[in-house]
């Protein structure tokens, strides 16, 4: 189970573990490893517990998910984290006839009491992906208390593994990196604050 979290602070500075302030966000990311639909309630509980542990036992304000079968699954994970409901931005469709590895959706889940999506259309999705197989999704958000606008990119990059008959994964990965880089450059005028999270199928040393 792959997860990542950070207590994000604007402007950056000391005190990542200090008591919560108005300019802090508790954020996390988790690969759900093919969470199928209909749900397996025990796995949903486990995933929610992992996310809570990643943010020091407190429900995150914002978290990204990959490899799950539906928006409803993302919302169920959120429901297990806290009684107050989360909002969800979703991209992806379950692949037919692939019950395990076909669950390829991306989700960004956030607490509407802390964060709001910026209208009219906050979502930008990987433009080169086959239908339902987005490698990344970007969402424009705003902190409710301070009005700070920022972008969050949820990613699930192509594995380095190559199988006969498949396209070169290195090219797929390069395309994802270039697209996200271009997005950052284009959107920096709108907001220079951006968060990149995801499963990059990589290691820190690579």
PDB file of N, CA and C in Angstrom, residues 120-158:
ATOM      1  N   UNK A 120     -15.687  27.940 -13.131  1.00  0.00           N
ATOM      2  CA  UNK A 120     -16.784  27.040 -13.471  1.00  0.00           C
ATOM      3  C   UNK A 120     -16.355  25.581 -13.638  1.00  0.00           C
ATOM      4  N   UNK A 121     -15.136  25.319 -14.129  1.00  0.00           N
ATOM      5  CA  UNK A 121     -14.685  23.945 -14.312  1.00  0.00           C
ATOM      6  C   UNK A 121     -13.298  23.826 -13.723  1.00  0.00           C
ATOM      7  N   UNK A 122     -13.184  23.270 -12.520  1.00  0.00           N
ATOM      8  CA  UNK A 122     -11.893  23.250 -11.850  1.00  0.00           C
ATOM      9  C   UNK A 122     -10.945  22.171 -12.348  1.00  0.00           C
ATOM     10  N   UNK A 123     -11.423  21.267 -13.211  1.00  0.00           N
ATOM     11  CA  UNK A 123     -10.650  20.071 -13.517  1.00  0.00           C
ATOM     12  C   UNK A 123     -10.012  20.125 -14.900  1.00  0.00           C
ATOM     13  N   UNK A 124      -8.741  19.740 -14.966  1.00  0.00           N
ATOM     14  CA  UNK A 124      -8.027  19.540 -16.223  1.00  0.00           C
ATOM     15  C   UNK A 124      -7.512  18.112 -16.207  1.00  0.00           C
ATOM     16  N   UNK A 125      -7.778  17.334 -17.283  1.00  0.00           N
ATOM     17  CA  UNK A 125      -7.402  15.919 -17.316  1.00  0.00           C
ATOM     18  C   UNK A 125      -6.402  15.681 -18.444  1.00  0.00           C
ATOM     19  N   UNK A 126      -5.475  14.790 -18.192  1.00  0.00           N
ATOM     20  CA  UNK A 126      -4.494  14.316 -19.164  1.00  0.00           C
ATOM     21  C   UNK A 126      -5.105  14.253 -20.561  1.00  0.00           C
ATOM     22  N   UNK A 127      -4.674  15.111 -21.513  1.00  0.00           N
ATOM     23  CA  UNK A 127      -5.322  15.170 -22.820  1.00  0.00           C
ATOM     24  C   UNK A 127      -4.926  14.055 -23.773  1.00  0.00           C
ATOM     25  N   UNK A 128      -3.857  13.319 -23.485  1.00  0.00           N
ATOM     26  CA  UNK A 128      -3.373  12.304 -24.409  1.00  0.00           C
ATOM     27  C   UNK A 128      -3.762  10.891 -24.009  1.00  0.00           C
ATOM     28  N   UNK A 129      -4.512  10.752 -22.893  1.00  0.00           N
ATOM     29  CA  UNK A 129      -4.800   9.420 -22.391  1.00  0.00           C
ATOM     30  C   UNK A 129      -5.914   8.756 -23.191  1.00  0.00           C
ATOM     31  N   UNK A 130      -5.874   7.401 -23.297  1.00  0.00           N
ATOM     32  CA  UNK A 130      -7.048   6.684 -23.794  1.00  0.00           C
ATOM     33  C   UNK A 130      -8.218   6.923 -22.846  1.00  0.00           C
ATOM     34  N   UNK A 131      -9.423   6.676 -23.325  1.00  0.00           N
ATOM     35  CA  UNK A 131     -10.613   6.921 -22.506  1.00  0.00           C
ATOM     36  C   UNK A 131     -10.525   6.140 -21.193  1.00  0.00           C
ATOM     37  N   UNK A 132     -10.723   6.857 -20.101  1.00  0.00           N
ATOM     38  CA  UNK A 132     -10.730   6.214 -18.798  1.00  0.00           C
ATOM     39  C   UNK A 132      -9.374   5.936 -18.196  1.00  0.00           C
ATOM     40  N   UNK A 133      -8.291   6.267 -18.910  1.00  0.00           N
ATOM     41  CA  UNK A 133      -6.958   5.922 -18.419  1.00  0.00           C
ATOM     42  C   UNK A 133      -6.099   7.152 -18.199  1.00  0.00           C
ATOM     43  N   UNK A 134      -6.630   8.136 -17.577  1.00  0.00           N
ATOM     44  CA  UNK A 134      -5.871   9.356 -17.317  1.00  0.00           C
ATOM     45  C   UNK A 134      -4.668   9.050 -16.424  1.00  0.00           C
ATOM     46  N   UNK A 135      -3.500   9.569 -16.822  1.00  0.00           N
ATOM     47  CA  UNK A 135      -2.299   9.425 -15.997  1.00  0.00           C
ATOM     48  C   UNK A 135      -2.250  10.508 -14.922  1.00  0.00           C
ATOM     49  N   UNK A 136      -2.977  11.590 -15.129  1.00  0.00           N
ATOM     50  CA  UNK A 136      -3.000  12.663 -14.144  1.00  0.00           C
ATOM     51  C   UNK A 136      -4.281  13.476 -14.277  1.00  0.00           C
ATOM     52  N   UNK A 137      -4.594  14.188 -13.225  1.00  0.00           N
ATOM     53  CA  UNK A 137      -5.748  15.082 -13.185  1.00  0.00           C
ATOM     54  C   UNK A 137      -5.371  16.280 -12.329  1.00  0.00           C
ATOM     55  N   UNK A 138      -5.629  17.482 -12.826  1.00  0.00           N
ATOM     56  CA  UNK A 138      -5.332  18.701 -12.078  1.00  0.00           C
ATOM     57  C   UNK A 138      -6.638  19.371 -11.660  1.00  0.00           C
ATOM     58  N   UNK A 139      -6.672  19.878 -10.444  1.00  0.00           N
ATOM     59  CA  UNK A 139      -7.882  20.502  -9.914  1.00  0.00           C
ATOM     60  C   UNK A 139      -7.509  21.842  -9.274  1.00  0.00           C
ATOM     61  N   UNK A 140      -8.274  22.877  -9.608  1.00  0.00           N
ATOM     62  CA  UNK A 140      -8.056  24.220  -9.056  1.00  0.00           C
ATOM     63  C   UNK A 140      -8.929  24.398  -7.818  1.00  0.00           C
ATOM     64  N   UNK A 141      -8.293  24.739  -6.701  1.00  0.00           N
ATOM     65  CA  UNK A 141      -8.972  24.828  -5.416  1.00  0.00           C
ATOM     66  C   UNK A 141      -8.677  26.172  -4.748  1.00  0.00           C
ATOM     67  N   UNK A 142      -9.470  26.465  -3.721  1.00  0.00           N
ATOM     68  CA  UNK A 142      -9.284  27.701  -2.960  1.00  0.00           C
ATOM     69  C   UNK A 142      -9.470  27.395  -1.471  1.00  0.00           C
ATOM     70  N   UNK A 143      -8.576  27.935  -0.644  1.00  0.00           N
ATOM     71  CA  UNK A 143      -8.748  27.823   0.799  1.00  0.00           C
ATOM     72  C   UNK A 143      -9.888  28.737   1.235  1.00  0.00           C
ATOM     73  N   UNK A 144     -10.863  28.194   1.929  1.00  0.00           N
ATOM     74  CA  UNK A 144     -12.047  28.970   2.316  1.00  0.00           C
ATOM     75  C   UNK A 144     -11.687  30.135   3.243  1.00  0.00           C
ATOM     76  N   UNK A 145     -10.779  29.902   4.168  1.00  0.00           N
ATOM     77  CA  UNK A 145     -10.499  30.914   5.189  1.00  0.00           C
ATOM     78  C   UNK A 145      -9.671  32.081   4.659  1.00  0.00           C
ATOM     79  N   UNK A 146      -8.704  31.780   3.789  1.00  0.00           N
ATOM     80  CA  UNK A 146      -7.769  32.821   3.348  1.00  0.00           C
ATOM     81  C   UNK A 146      -7.978  33.267   1.910  1.00  0.00           C
ATOM     82  N   UNK A 147      -8.709  32.466   1.112  1.00  0.00           N
ATOM     83  CA  UNK A 147      -8.905  32.804  -0.293  1.00  0.00           C
ATOM     84  C   UNK A 147      -7.743  32.443  -1.189  1.00  0.00           C
ATOM     85  N   UNK A 148      -6.710  31.791  -0.660  1.00  0.00           N
ATOM     86  CA  UNK A 148      -5.555  31.395  -1.460  1.00  0.00           C
ATOM     87  C   UNK A 148      -5.986  30.347  -2.489  1.00  0.00           C
ATOM     88  N   UNK A 149      -5.625  30.574  -3.752  1.00  0.00           N
ATOM     89  CA  UNK A 149      -5.951  29.650  -4.841  1.00  0.00           C
ATOM     90  C   UNK A 149      -4.722  28.803  -5.154  1.00  0.00           C
ATOM     91  N   UNK A 150      -4.934  27.517  -5.378  1.00  0.00           N
ATOM     92  CA  UNK A 150      -3.815  26.633  -5.695  1.00  0.00           C
ATOM     93  C   UNK A 150      -4.314  25.470  -6.567  1.00  0.00           C
ATOM     94  N   UNK A 151      -3.364  24.809  -7.221  1.00  0.00           N
ATOM     95  CA  UNK A 151      -3.657  23.643  -8.052  1.00  0.00           C
ATOM     96  C   UNK A 151      -3.134  22.384  -7.375  1.00  0.00           C
ATOM     97  N   UNK A 152      -3.876  21.290  -7.510  1.00  0.00           N
ATOM     98  CA  UNK A 152      -3.416  19.982  -7.061  1.00  0.00           C
ATOM     99  C   UNK A 152      -3.451  19.035  -8.255  1.00  0.00           C
ATOM    100  N   UNK A 153      -2.349  18.354  -8.496  1.00  0.00           N
ATOM    101  CA  UNK A 153      -2.270  17.362  -9.570  1.00  0.00           C
ATOM    102  C   UNK A 153      -2.173  15.981  -8.931  1.00  0.00           C
ATOM    103  N   UNK A 154      -3.138  15.121  -9.232  1.00  0.00           N
ATOM    104  CA  UNK A 154      -3.127  13.728  -8.783  1.00  0.00           C
ATOM    105  C   UNK A 154      -2.640  12.877  -9.951  1.00  0.00           C
ATOM    106  N   UNK A 155      -1.613  12.069  -9.722  1.00  0.00           N
ATOM    107  CA  UNK A 155      -0.970  11.338 -10.816  1.00  0.00           C
ATOM    108  C   UNK A 155      -0.911   9.839 -10.540  1.00  0.00           C
ATOM    109  N   UNK A 156      -0.953   9.084 -11.615  1.00  0.00           N
ATOM    110  CA  UNK A 156      -0.649   7.658 -11.566  1.00  0.00           C
ATOM    111  C   UNK A 156       0.041   7.318 -12.877  1.00  0.00           C
ATOM    112  N   UNK A 157       1.364   7.351 -12.849  1.00  0.00           N
ATOM    113  CA  UNK A 157       2.135   7.207 -14.081  1.00  0.00           C
ATOM    114  C   UNK A 157       2.246   5.746 -14.500  1.00  0.00           C
ATOM    115  N   UNK A 158       2.508   5.587 -15.775  1.00  0.00           N
ATOM    116  CA  UNK A 158       2.729   4.268 -16.359  1.00  0.00           C
ATOM    117  C   UNK A 158       3.900   3.574 -15.688  1.00  0.00           C
TER     118      UNK A 158
END
